[in-house]
PDB file of C-alpha atoms in Angstrom:
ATOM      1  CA  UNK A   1      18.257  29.557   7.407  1.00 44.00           C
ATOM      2  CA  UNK A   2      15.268  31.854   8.451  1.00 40.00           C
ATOM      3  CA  UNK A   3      11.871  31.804   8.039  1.00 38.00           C
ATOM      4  CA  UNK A   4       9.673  34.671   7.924  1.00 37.00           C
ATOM      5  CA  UNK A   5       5.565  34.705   8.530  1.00 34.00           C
ATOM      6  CA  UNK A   6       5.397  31.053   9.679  1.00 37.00           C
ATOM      7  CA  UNK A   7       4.371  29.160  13.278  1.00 37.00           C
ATOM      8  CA  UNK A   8       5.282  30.325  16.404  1.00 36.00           C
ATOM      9  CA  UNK A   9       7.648  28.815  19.180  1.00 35.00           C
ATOM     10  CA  UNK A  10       3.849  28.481  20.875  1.00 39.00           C
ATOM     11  CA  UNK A  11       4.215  25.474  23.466  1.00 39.00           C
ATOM     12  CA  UNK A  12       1.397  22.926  23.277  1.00 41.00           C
ATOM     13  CA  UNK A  13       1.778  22.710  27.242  1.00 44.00           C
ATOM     14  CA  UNK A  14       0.749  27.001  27.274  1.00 37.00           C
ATOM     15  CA  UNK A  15      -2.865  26.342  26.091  1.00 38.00           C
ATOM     16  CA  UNK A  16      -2.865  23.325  28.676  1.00 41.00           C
ATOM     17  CA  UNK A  17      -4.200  23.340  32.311  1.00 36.00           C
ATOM     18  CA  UNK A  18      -2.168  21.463  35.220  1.00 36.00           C
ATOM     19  CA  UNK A  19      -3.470  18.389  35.714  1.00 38.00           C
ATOM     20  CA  UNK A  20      -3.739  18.750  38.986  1.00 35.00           C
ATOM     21  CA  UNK A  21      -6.391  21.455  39.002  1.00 34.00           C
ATOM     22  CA  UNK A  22      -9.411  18.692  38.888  1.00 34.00           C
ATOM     23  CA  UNK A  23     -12.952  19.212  39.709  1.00 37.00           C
ATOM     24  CA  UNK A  24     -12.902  18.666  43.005  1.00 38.00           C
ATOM     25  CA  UNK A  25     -10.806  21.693  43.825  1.00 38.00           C
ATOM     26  CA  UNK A  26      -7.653  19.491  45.469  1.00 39.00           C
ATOM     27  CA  UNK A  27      -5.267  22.596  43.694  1.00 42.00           C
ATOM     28  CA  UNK A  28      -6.727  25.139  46.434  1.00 43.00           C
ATOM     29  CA  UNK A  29      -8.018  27.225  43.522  1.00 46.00           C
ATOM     30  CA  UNK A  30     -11.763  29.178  44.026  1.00 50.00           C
ATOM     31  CA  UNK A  31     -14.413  27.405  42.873  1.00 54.00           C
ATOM     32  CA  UNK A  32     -14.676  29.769  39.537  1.00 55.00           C
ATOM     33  CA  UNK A  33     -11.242  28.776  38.755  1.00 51.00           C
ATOM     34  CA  UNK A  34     -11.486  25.289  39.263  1.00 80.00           C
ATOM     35  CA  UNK A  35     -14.554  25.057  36.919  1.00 76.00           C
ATOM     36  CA  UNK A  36     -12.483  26.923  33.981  1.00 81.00           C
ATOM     37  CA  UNK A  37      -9.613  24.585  34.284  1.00 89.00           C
ATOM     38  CA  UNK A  38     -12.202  21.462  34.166  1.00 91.00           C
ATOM     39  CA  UNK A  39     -13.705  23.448  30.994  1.00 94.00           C
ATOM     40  CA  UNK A  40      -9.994  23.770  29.299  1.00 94.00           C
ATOM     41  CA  UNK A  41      -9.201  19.990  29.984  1.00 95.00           C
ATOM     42  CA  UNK A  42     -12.090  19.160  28.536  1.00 97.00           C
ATOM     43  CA  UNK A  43     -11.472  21.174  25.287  1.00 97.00           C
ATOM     44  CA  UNK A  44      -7.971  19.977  24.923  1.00 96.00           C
ATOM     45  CA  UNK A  45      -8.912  16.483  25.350  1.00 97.00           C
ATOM     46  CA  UNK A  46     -11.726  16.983  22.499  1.00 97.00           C
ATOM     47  CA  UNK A  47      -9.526  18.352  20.361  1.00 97.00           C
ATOM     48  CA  UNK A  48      -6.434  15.788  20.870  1.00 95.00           C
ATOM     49  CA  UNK A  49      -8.676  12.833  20.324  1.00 97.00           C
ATOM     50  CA  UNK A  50     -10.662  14.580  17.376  1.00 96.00           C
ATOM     51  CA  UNK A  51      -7.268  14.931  15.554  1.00 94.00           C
ATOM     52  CA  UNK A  52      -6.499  11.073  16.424  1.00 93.00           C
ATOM     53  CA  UNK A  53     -10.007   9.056  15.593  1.00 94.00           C
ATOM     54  CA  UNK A  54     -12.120  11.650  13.966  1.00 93.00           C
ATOM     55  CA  UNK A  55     -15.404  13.387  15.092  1.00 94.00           C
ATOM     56  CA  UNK A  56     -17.428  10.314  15.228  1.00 92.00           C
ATOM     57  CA  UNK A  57     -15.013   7.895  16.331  1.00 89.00           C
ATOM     58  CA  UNK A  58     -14.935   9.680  19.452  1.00 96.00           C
ATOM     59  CA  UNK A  59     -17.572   9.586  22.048  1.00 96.00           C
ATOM     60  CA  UNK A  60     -18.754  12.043  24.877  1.00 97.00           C
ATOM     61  CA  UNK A  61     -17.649   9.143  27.696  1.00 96.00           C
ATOM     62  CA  UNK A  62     -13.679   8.867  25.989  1.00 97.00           C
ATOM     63  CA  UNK A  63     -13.476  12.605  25.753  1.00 97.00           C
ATOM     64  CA  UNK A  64     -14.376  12.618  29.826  1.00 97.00           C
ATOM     65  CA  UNK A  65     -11.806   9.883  30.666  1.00 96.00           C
ATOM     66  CA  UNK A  66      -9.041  11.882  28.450  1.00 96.00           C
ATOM     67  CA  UNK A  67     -10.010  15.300  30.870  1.00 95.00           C
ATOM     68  CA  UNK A  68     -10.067  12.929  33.468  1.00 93.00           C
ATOM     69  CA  UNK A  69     -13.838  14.449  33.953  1.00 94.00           C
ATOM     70  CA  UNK A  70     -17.111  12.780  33.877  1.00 95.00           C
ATOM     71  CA  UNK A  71     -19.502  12.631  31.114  1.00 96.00           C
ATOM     72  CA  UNK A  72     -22.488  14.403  32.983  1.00 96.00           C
ATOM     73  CA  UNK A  73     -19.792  17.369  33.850  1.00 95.00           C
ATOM     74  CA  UNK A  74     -18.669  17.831  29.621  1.00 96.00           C
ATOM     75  CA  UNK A  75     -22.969  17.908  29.273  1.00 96.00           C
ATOM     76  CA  UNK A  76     -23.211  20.646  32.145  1.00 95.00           C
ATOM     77  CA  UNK A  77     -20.396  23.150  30.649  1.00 95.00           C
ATOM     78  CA  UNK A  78     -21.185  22.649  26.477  1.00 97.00           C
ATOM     79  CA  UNK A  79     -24.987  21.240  26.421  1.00 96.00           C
ATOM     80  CA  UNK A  80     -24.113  18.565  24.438  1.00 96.00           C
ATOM     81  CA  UNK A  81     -21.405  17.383  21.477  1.00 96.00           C
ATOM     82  CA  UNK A  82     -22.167  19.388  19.231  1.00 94.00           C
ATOM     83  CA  UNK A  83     -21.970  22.185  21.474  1.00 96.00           C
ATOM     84  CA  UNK A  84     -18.486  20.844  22.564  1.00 97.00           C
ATOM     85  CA  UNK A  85     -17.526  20.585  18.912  1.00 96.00           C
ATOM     86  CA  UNK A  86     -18.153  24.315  18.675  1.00 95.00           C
ATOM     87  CA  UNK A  87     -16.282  25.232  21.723  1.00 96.00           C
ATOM     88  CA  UNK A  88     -13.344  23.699  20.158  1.00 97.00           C
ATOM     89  CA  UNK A  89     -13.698  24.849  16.666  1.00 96.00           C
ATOM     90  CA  UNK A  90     -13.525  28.627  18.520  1.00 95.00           C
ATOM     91  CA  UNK A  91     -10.534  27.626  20.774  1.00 95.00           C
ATOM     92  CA  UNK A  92      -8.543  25.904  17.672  1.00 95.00           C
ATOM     93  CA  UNK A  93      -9.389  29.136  15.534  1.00 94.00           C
ATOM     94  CA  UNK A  94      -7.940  31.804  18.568  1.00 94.00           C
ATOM     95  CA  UNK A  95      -4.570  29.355  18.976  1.00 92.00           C
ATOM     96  CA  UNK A  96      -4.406  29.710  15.384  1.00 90.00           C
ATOM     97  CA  UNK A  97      -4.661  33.293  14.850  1.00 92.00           C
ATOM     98  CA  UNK A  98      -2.285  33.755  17.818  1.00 90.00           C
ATOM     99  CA  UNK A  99       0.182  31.387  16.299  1.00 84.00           C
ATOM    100  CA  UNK A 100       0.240  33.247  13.383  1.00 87.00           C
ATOM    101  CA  UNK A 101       0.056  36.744  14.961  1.00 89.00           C
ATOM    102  CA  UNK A 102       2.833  36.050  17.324  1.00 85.00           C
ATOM    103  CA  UNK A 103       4.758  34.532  14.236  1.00 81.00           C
ATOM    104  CA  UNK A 104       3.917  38.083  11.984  1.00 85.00           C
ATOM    105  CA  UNK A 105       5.379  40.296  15.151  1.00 85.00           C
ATOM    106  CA  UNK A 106       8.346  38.035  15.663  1.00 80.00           C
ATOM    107  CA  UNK A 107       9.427  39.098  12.026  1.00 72.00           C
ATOM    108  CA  UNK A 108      11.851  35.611  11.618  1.00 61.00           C
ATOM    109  CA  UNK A 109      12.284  32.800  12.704  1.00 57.00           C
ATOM    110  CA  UNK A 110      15.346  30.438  13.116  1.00 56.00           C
ATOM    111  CA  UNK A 111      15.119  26.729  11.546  1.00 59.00           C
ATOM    112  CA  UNK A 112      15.230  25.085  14.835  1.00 59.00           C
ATOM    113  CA  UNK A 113      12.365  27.354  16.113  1.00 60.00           C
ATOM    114  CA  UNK A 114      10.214  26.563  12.706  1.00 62.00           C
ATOM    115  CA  UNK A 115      10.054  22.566  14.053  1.00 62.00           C
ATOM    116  CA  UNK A 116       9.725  23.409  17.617  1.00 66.00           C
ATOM    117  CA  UNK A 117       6.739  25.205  16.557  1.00 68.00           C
ATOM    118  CA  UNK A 118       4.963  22.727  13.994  1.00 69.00           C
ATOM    119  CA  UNK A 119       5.745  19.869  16.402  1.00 70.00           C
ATOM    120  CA  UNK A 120       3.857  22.111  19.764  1.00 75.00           C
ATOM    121  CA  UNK A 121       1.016  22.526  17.897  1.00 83.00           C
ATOM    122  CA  UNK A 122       0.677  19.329  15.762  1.00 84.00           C
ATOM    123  CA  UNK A 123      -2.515  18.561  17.920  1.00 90.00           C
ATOM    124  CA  UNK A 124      -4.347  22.051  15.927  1.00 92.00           C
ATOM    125  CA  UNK A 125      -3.112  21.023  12.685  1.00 90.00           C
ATOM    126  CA  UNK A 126      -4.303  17.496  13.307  1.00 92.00           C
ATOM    127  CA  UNK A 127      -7.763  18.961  13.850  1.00 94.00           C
ATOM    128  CA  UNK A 128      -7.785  21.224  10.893  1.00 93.00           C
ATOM    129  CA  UNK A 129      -7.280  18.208   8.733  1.00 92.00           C
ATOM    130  CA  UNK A 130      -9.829  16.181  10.004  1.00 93.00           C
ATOM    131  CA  UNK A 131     -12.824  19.011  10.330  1.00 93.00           C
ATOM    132  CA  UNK A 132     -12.163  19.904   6.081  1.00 92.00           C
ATOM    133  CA  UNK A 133     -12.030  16.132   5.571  1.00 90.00           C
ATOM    134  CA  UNK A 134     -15.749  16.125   7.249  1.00 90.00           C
ATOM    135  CA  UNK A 135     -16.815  19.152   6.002  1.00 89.00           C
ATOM    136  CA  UNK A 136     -20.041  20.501   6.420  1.00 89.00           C
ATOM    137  CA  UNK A 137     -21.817  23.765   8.020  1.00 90.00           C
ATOM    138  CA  UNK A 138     -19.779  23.605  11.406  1.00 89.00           C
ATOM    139  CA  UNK A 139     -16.819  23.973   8.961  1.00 92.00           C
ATOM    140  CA  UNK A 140     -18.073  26.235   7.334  1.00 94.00           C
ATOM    141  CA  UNK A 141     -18.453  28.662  10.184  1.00 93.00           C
ATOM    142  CA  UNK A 142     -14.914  27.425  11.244  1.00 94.00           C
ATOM    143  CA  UNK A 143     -13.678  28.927   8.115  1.00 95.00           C
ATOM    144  CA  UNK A 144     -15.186  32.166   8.291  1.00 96.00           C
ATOM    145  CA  UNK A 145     -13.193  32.702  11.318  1.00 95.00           C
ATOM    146  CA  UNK A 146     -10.286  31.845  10.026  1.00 95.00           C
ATOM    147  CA  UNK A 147     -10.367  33.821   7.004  1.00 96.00           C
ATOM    148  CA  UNK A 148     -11.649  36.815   9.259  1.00 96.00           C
ATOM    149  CA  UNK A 149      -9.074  35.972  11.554  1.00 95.00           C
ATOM    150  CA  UNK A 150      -6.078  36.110   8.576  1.00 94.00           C
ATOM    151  CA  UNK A 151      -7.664  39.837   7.520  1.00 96.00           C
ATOM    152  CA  UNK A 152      -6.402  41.149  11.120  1.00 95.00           C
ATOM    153  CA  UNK A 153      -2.917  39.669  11.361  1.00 93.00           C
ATOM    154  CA  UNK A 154      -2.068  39.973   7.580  1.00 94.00           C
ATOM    155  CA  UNK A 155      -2.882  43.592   8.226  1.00 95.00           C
ATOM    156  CA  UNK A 156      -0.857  44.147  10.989  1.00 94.00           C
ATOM    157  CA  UNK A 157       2.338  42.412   8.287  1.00 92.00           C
ATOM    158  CA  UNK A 158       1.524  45.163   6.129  1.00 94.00           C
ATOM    159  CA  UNK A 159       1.790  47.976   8.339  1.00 94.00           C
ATOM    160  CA  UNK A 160       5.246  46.467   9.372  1.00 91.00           C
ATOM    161  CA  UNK A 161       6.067  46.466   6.029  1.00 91.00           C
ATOM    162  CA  UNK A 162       6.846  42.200   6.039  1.00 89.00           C
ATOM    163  CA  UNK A 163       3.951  41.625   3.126  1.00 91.00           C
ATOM    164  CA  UNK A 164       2.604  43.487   0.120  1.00 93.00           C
ATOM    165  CA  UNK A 165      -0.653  45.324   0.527  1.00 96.00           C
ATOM    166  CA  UNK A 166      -3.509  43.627  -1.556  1.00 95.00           C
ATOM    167  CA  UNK A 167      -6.137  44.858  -4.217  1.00 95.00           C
ATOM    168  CA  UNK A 168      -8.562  42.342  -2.508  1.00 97.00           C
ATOM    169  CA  UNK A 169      -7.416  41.459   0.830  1.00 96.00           C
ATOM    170  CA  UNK A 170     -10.220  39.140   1.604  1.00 98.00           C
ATOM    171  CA  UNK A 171      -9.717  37.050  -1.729  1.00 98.00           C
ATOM    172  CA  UNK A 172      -6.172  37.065  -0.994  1.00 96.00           C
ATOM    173  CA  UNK A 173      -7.189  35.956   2.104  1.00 96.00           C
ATOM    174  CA  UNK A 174      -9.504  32.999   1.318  1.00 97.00           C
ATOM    175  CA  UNK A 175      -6.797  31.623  -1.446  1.00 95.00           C
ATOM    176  CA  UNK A 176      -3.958  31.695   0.844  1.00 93.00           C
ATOM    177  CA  UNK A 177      -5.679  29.677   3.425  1.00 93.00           C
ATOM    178  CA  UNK A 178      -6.933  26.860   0.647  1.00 93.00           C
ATOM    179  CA  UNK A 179      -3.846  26.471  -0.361  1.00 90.00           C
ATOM    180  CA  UNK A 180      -2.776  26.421   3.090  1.00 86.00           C
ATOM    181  CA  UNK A 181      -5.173  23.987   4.009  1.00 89.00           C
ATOM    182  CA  UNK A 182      -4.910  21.495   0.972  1.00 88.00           C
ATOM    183  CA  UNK A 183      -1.768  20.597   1.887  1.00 85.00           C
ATOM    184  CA  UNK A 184      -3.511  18.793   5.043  1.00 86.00           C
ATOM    185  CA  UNK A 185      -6.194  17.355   3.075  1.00 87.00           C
ATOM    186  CA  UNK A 186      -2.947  15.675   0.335  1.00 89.00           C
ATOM    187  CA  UNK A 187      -1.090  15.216   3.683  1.00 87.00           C
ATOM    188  CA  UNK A 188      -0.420  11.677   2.322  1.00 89.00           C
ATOM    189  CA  UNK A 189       1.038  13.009  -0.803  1.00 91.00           C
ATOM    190  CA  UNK A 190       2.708  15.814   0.818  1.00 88.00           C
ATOM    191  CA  UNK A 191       4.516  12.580   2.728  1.00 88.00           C
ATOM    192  CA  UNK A 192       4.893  10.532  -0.725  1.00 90.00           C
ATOM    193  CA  UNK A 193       6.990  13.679  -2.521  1.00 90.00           C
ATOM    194  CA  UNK A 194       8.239  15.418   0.355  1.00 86.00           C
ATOM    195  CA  UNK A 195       9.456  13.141   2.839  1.00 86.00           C
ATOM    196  CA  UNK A 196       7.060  15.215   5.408  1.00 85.00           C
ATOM    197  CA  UNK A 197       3.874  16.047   6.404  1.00 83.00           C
ATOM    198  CA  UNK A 198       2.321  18.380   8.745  1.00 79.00           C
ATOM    199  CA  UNK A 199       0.311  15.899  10.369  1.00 82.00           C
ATOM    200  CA  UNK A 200       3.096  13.558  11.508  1.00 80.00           C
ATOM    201  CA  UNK A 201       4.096  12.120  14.975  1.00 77.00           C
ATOM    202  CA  UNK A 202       7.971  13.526  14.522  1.00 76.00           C
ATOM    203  CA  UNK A 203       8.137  15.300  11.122  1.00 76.00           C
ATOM    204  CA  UNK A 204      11.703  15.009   9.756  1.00 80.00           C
ATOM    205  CA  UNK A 205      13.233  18.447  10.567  1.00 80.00           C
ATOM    206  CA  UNK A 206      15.334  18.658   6.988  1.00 83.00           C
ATOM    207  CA  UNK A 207      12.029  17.531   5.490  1.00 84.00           C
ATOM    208  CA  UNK A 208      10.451  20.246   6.850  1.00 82.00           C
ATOM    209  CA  UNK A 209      13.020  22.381   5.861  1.00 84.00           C
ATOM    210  CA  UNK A 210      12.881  21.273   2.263  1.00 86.00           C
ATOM    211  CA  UNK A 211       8.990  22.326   2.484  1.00 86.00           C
ATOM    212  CA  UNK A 212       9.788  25.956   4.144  1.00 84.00           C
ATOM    213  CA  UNK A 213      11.904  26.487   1.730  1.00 87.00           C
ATOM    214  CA  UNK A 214      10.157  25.796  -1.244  1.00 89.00           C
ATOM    215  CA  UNK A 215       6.663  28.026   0.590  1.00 86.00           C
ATOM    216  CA  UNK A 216       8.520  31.431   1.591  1.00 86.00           C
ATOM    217  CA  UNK A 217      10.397  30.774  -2.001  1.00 91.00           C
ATOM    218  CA  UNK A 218       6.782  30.702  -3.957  1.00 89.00           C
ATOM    219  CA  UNK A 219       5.862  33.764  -1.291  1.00 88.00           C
ATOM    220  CA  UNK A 220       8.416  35.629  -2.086  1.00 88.00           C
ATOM    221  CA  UNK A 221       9.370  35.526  -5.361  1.00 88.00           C
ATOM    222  CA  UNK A 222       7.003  35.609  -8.705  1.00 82.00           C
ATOM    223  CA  UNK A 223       6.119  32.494 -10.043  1.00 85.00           C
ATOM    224  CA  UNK A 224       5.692  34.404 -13.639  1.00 83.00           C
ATOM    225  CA  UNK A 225       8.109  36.167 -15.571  1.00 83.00           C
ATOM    226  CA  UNK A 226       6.052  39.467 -15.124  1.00 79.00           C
ATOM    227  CA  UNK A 227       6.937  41.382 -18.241  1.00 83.00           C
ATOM    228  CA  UNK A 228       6.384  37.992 -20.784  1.00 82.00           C
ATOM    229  CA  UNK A 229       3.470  37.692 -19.082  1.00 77.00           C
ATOM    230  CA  UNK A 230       2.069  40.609 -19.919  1.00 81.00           C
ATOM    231  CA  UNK A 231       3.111  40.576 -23.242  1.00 80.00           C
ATOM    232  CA  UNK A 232       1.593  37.157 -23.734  1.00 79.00           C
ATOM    233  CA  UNK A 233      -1.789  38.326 -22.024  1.00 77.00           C
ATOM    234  CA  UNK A 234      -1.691  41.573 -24.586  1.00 77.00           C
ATOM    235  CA  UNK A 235      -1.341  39.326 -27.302  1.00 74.00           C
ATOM    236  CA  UNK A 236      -4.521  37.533 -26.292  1.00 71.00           C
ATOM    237  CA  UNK A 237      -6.717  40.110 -25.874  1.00 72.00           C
ATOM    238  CA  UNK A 238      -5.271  42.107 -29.973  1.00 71.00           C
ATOM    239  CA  UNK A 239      -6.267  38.347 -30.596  1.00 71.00           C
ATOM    240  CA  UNK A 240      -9.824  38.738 -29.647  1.00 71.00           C
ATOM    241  CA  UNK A 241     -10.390  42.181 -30.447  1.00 62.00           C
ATOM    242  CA  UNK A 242     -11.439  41.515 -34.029  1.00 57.00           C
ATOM    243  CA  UNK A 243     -13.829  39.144 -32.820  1.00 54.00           C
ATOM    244  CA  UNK A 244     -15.350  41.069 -30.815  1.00 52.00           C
ATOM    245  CA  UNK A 245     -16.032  44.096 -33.131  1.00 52.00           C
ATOM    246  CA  UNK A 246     -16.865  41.754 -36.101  1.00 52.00           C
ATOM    247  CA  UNK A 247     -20.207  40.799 -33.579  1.00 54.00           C
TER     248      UNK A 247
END
């Protein structure tokens, strides 16, 4: 089987930065680079332990020891938590939008490639969850990207002809990513009647299959019969017409 406008075969390990390029500059790297590296670690390890415990079961000291950092140095490069948490927010919303921009100008996608890629970036989709579970206005801005974000690479599917051009492309925009998204919210009963969700350790791969399946179906073919449904919807409105005119 193959799957069209999905992930990406986008390696977790691509957005990471060798371990071995600490701080102290031991990895022979300039000064400049050695602080970016320190930056990324610190970013990744926010956003791994985020998606495991939560934004406030996590404090400034654990994300450190995770980067293998020190708290004073995650103060220096994002001011303070909050500041981190919006340094992650923007990295999680680029990965995505390159996930799904690399997936739009790959055109398909083999079965075996679909789980590589929802297993490499698990650690994003973790994340996701939990910031809509929190909500509130860092979310909110979170959102915004995302939904700006899908207006780019949905665009670029059109002009290669692999989706339908829209009479609202922002609204289509905003409903495709809450429904999208709700499915990380009901992970649980995503788990309970599909044998899989998207925020599991080692989702199984015919499970996830069963759920691809079932998405590019509803995506690509109408959910209404188009013709009864526009018969019904006439018969509505000859319906209300006399009601109207009798006002």
């Amino acid at each position: 089987m193959v799957y069209r406008y999905g992930a990406t075969r986008t390696g977790r390990d691509r957005f990471r930065v060798d371990s071995a390029h600490r701080e102290n500059g031991t990895s022979g790297a300039s000064g400049q680079e050695t602080q970016e590296s320190a930056r990324q670690r610190i970013i990744c390890a926010a956003i791994d332990l985020y998606g495991e415990h939560g934004f406030d079961g996590v404090t400034v000291k654990t994300i450190a020891q995770r980067a293998g950092a020190s708290a004073p140095l995650v103060i220096h490069h994002f001011g303070s938590k909050a500041g981190l948490r919006t340094a992650c927010d923007r990295y999680v919303a680029e990965q995505f939008s390159r996930v799904k921009t690399e997936s739009v100008r790959r055109g398909s996608m083999p079965r075996n490639v679909a789980h590589e890629a929802v297993m490499a970036n698990r650690h994003l989709v973790k994340y996701l969850m939990r910031a809509f579970v929190a909500g509130g206005p860092e979310v909110d801005l979170l959102f915004d990207q995302l939904v700006e974000d899908s207006l780019v690479y949905t665009a670029e599917a059109e002009e290669i002809g692999l989706v339908y051009p829209s009479r609202n492309p922002r609204h289509r925009a905003v409903v495709l990513l809450l429904q999208s998204f709700g499915g990380l919210v009901l992970h649980r009963h995503m788990e309970r009647h599909l044998g899989m969700s998207l925020v599991q350790e080692d989702p199984d791969p015919e499970g996830l299959d069963a759920y691809m399946a079932t998405l590019m179906e509803l995506y690509t073919r109408p959910l209404f019969n188009a013709e009864a449904y526009s018969e019904l919807l006439g018969a509505e409105q000859a319906e209300q017409a006399p009601e109207s005119s009798a006002l």
